[in-house]
mmCIF file of N, CA and C in Angstrom:
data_model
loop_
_atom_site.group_PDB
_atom_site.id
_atom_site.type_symbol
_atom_site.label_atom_id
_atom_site.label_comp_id
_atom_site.label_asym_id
_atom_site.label_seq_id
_atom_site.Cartn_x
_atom_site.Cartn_y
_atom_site.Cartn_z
ATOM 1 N N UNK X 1 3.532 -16.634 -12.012
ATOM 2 C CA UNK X 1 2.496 -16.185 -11.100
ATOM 3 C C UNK X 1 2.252 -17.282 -10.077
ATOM 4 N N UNK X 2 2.040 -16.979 -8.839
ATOM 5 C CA UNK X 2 1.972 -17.731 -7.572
ATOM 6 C C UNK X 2 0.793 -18.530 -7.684
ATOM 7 N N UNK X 3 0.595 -19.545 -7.416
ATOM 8 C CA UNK X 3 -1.329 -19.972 -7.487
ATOM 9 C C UNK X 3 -1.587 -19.920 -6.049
ATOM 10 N N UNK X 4 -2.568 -19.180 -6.112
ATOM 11 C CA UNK X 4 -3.241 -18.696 -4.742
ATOM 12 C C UNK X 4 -3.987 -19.460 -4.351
ATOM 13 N N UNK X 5 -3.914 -19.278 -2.595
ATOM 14 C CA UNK X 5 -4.043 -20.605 -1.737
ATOM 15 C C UNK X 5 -5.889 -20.880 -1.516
ATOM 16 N N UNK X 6 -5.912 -21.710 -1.470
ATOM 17 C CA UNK X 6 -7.441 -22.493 -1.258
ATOM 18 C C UNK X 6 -8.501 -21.216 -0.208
ATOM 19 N N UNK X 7 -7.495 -20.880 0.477
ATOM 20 C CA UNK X 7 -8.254 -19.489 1.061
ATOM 21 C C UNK X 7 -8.691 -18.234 0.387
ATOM 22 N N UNK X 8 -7.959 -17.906 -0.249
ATOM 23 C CA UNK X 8 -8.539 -17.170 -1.415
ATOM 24 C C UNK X 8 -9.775 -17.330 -2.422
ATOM 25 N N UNK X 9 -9.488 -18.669 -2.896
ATOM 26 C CA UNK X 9 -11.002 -19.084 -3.334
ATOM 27 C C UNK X 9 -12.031 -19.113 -2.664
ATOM 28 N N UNK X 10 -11.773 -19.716 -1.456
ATOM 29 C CA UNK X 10 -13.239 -19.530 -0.453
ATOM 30 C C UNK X 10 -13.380 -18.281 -0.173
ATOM 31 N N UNK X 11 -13.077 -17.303 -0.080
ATOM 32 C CA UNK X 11 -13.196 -15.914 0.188
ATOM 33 C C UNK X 11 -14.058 -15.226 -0.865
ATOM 34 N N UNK X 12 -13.307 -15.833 -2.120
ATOM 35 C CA UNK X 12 -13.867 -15.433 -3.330
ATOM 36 C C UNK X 12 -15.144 -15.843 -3.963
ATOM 37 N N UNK X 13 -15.433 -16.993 -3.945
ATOM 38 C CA UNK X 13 -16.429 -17.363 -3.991
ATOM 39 C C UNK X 13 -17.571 -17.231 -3.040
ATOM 40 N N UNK X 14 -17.445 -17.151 -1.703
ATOM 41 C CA UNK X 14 -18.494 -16.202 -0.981
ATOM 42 C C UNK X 14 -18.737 -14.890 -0.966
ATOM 43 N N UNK X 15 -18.082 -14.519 -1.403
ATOM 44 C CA UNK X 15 -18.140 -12.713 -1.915
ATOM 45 C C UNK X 15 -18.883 -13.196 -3.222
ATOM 46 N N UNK X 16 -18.601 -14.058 -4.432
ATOM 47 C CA UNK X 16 -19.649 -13.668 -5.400
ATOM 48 C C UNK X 16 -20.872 -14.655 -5.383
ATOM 49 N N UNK X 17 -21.015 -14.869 -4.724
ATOM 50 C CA UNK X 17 -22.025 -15.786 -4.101
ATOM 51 C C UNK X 17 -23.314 -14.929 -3.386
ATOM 52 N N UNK X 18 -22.209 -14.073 -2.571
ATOM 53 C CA UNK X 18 -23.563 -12.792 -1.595
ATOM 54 C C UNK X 18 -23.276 -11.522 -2.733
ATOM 55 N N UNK X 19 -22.851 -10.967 -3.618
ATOM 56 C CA UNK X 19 -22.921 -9.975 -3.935
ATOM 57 C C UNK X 19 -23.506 -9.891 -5.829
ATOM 58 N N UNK X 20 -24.192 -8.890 -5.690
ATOM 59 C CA UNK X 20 -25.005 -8.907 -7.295
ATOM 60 C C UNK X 20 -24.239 -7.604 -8.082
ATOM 61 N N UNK X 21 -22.991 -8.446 -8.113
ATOM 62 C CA UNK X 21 -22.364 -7.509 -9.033
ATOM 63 C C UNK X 21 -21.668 -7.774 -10.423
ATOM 64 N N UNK X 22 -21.868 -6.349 -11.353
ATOM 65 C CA UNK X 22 -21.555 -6.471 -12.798
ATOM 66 C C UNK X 22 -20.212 -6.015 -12.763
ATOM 67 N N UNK X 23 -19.261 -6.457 -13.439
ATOM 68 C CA UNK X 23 -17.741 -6.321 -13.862
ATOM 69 C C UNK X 23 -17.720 -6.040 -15.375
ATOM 70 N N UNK X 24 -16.588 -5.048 -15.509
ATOM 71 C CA UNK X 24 -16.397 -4.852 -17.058
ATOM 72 C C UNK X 24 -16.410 -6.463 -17.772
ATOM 73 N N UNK X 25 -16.050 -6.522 -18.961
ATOM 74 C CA UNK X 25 -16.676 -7.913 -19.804
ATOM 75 C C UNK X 25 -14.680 -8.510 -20.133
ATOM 76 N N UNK X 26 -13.818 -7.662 -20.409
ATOM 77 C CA UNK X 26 -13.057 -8.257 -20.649
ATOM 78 C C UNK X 26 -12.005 -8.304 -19.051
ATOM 79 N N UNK X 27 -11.327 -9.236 -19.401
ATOM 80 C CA UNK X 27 -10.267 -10.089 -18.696
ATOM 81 C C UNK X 27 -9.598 -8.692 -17.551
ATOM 82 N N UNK X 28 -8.987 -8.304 -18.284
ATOM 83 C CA UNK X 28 -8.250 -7.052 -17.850
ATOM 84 C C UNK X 28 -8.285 -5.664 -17.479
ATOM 85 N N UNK X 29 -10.066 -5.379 -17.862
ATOM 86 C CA UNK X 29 -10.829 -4.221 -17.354
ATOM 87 C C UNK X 29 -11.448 -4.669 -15.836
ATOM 88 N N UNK X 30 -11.869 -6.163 -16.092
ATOM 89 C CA UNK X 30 -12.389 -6.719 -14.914
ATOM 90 C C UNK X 30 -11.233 -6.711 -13.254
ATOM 91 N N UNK X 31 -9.860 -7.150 -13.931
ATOM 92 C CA UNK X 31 -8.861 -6.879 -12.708
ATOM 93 C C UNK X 31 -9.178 -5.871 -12.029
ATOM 94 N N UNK X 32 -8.701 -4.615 -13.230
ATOM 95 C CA UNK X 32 -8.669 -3.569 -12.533
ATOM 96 C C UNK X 32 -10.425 -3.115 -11.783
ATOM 97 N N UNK X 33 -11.364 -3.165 -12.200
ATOM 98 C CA UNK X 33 -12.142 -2.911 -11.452
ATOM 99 C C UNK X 33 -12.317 -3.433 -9.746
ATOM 100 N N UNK X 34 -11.695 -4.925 -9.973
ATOM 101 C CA UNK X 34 -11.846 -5.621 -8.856
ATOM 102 C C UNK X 34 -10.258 -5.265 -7.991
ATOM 103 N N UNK X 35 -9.469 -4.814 -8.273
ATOM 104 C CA UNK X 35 -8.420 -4.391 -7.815
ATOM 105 C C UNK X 35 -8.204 -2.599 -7.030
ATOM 106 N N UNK X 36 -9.149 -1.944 -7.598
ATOM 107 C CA UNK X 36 -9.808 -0.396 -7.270
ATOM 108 C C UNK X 36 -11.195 -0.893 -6.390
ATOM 109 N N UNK X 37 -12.013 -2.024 -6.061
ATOM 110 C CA UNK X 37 -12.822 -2.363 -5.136
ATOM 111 C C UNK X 37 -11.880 -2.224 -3.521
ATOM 112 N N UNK X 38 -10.542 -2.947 -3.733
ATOM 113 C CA UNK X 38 -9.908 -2.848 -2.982
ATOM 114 C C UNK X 38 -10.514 -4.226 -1.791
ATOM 115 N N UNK X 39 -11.116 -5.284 -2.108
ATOM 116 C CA UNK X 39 -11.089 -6.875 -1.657
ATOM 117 C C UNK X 39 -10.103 -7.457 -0.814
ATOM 118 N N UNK X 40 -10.820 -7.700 0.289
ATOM 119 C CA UNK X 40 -9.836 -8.178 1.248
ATOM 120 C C UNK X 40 -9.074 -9.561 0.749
ATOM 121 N N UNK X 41 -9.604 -10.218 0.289
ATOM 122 C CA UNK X 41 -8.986 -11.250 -0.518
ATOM 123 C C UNK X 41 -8.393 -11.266 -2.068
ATOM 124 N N UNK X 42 -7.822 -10.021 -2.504
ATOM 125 C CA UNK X 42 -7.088 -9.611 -3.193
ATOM 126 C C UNK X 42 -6.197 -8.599 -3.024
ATOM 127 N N UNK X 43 -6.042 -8.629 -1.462
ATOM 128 C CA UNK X 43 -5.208 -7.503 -0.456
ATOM 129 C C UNK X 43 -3.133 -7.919 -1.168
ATOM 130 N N UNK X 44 -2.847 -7.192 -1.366
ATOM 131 C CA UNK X 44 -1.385 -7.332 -2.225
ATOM 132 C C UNK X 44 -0.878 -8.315 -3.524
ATOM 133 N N UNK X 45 -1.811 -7.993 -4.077
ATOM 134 C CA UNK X 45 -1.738 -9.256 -5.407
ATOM 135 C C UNK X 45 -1.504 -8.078 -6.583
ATOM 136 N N UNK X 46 -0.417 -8.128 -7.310
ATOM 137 C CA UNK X 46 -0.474 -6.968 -8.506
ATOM 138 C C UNK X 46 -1.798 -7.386 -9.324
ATOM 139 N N UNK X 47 -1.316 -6.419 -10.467
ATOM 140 C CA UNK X 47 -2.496 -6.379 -11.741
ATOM 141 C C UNK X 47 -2.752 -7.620 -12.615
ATOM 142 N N UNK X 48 -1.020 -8.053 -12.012
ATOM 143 C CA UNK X 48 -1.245 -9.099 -13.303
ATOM 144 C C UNK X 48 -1.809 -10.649 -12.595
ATOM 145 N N UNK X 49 -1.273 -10.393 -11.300
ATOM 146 C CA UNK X 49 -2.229 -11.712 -10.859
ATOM 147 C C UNK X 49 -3.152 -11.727 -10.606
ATOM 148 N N UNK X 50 -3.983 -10.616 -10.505
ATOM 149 C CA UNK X 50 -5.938 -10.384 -10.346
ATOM 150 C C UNK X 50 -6.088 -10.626 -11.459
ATOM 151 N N UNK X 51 -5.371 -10.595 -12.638
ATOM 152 C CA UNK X 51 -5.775 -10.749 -14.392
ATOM 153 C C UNK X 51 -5.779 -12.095 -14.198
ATOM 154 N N UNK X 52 -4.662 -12.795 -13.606
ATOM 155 C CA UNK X 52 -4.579 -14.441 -13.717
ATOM 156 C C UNK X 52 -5.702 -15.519 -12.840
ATOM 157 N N UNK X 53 -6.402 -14.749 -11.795
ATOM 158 C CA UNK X 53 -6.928 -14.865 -10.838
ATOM 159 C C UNK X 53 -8.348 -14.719 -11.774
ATOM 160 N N UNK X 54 -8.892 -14.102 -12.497
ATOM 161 C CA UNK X 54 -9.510 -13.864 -13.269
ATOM 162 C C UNK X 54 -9.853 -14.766 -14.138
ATOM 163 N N UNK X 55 -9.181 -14.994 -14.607
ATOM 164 C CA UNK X 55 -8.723 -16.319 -15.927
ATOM 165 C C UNK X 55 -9.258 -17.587 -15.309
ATOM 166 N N UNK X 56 -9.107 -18.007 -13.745
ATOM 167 C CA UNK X 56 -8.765 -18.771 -13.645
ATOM 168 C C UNK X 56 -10.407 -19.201 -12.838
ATOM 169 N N UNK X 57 -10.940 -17.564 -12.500
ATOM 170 C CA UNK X 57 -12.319 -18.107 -12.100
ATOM 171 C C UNK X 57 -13.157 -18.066 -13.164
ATOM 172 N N UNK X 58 -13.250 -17.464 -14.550
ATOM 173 C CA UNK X 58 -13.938 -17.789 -15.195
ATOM 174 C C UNK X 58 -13.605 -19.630 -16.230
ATOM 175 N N UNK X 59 -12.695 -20.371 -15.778
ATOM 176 C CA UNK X 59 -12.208 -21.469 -16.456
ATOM 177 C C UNK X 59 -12.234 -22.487 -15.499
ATOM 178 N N UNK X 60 -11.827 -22.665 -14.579
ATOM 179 C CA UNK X 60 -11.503 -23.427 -13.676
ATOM 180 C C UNK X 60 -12.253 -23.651 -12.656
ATOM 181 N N UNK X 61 -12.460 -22.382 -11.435
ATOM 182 C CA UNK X 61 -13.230 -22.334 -10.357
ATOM 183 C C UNK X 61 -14.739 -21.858 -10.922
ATOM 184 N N UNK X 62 -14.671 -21.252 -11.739
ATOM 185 C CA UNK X 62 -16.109 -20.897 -12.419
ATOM 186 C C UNK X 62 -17.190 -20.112 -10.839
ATOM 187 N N UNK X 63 -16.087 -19.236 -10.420
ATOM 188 C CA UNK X 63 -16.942 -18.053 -9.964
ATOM 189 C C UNK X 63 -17.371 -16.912 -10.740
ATOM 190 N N UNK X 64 -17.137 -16.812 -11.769
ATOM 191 C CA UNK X 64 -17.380 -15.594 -12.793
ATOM 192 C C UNK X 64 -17.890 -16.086 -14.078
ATOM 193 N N UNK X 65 -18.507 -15.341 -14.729
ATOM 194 C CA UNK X 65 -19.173 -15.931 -16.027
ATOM 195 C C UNK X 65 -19.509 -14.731 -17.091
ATOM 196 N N UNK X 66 -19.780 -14.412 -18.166
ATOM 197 C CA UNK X 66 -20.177 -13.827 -18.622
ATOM 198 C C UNK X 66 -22.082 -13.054 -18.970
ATOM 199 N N UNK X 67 -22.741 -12.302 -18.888
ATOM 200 C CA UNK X 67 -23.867 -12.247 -19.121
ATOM 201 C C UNK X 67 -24.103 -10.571 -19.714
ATOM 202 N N UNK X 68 -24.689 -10.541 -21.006
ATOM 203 C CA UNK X 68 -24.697 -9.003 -21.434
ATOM 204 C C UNK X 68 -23.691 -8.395 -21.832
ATOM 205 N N UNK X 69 -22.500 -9.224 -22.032
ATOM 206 C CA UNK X 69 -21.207 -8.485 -22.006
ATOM 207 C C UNK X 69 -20.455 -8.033 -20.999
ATOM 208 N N UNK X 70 -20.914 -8.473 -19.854
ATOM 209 C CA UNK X 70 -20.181 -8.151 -18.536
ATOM 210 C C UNK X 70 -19.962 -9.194 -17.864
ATOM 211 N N UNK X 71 -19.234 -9.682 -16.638
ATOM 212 C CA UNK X 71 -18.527 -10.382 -16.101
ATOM 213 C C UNK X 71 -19.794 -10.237 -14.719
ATOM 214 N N UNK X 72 -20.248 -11.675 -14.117
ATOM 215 C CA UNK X 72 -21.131 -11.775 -13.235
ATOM 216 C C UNK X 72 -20.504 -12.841 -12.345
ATOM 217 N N UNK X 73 -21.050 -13.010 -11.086
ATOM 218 C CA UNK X 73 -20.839 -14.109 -10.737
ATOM 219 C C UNK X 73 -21.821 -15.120 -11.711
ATOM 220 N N UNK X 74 -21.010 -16.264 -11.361
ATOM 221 C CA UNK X 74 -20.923 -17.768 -12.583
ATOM 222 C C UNK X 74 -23.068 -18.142 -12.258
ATOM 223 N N UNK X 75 -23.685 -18.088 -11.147
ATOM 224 C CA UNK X 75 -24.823 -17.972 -10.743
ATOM 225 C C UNK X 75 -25.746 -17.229 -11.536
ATOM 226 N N UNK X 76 -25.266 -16.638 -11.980
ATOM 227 C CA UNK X 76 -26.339 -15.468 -12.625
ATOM 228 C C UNK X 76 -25.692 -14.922 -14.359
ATOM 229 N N UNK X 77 -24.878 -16.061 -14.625
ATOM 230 C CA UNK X 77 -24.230 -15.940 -16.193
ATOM 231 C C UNK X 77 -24.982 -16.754 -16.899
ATOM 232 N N UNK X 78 -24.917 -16.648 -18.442
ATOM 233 C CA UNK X 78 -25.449 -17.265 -18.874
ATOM 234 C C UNK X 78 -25.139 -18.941 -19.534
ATOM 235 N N UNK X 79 -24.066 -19.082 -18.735
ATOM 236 C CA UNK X 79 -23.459 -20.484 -18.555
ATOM 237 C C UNK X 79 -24.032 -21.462 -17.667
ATOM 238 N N UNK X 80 -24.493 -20.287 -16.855
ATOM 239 C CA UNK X 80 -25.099 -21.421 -15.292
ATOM 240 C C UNK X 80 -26.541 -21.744 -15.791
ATOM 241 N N UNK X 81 -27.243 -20.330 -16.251
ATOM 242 C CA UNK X 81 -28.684 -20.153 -17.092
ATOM 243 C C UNK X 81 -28.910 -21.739 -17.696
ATOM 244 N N UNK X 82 -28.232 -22.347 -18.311
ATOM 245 C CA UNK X 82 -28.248 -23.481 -19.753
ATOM 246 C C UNK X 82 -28.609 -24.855 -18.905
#
C-alpha cells in the first residue's frame, strides 16, 4: 500500500476537525462508510487503502478515535477526553 502524501492528511484532518461525525466502530465498516461519503481526499484510493488509511489515523496521525463504539474524530473520543 502507497503511504499517502502529507496532503492527504491535511485534508483529512480538517475535515475531522470541522465535521461532528460518527463512523461505524470497526476498521473496515468505517472504510467503507468513508469511501460511499465519496471525500475529496479519498478520491481513487481502493477499499483496502481507506482500511490502511484508517489504521493509520486511529495509531499514528490520531485523527480518529473511538467513543460509544463508534469511530469519531480523535477530539471528541474518549482518548482525547483522559
Amino acid at each position: 500500500v502507497a503511504v499517502p502524501p502529507p496532503q492527504m492528511w491535511d485534508a483529512a484532518a480538517q475535515y475531522f476537525e470541522e465535521k461532528d461525525v460518527r463512523l461505524p466502530g470497526g476498521r473496515y465498516a468505517c472504510a467503507q462508510a468513508l469511501v460511499a461519503m465519496r471525500l475529496p481526499f479519498l478520491q481513487d484510493r481502493s477499499l483496502g487503502e481507506v482500511c490502511h488509511i484508517v489504521q493509520l489515523s486511529l495509531t499514528y496521525h490520531r485523527l480518529l478515535g473511538y467513543r460509544d463504539g463508534q469511530m469519531v474524530p480523535f477530539g471528541q473520543s474518549v482518548d482525547c477526553v483522559r
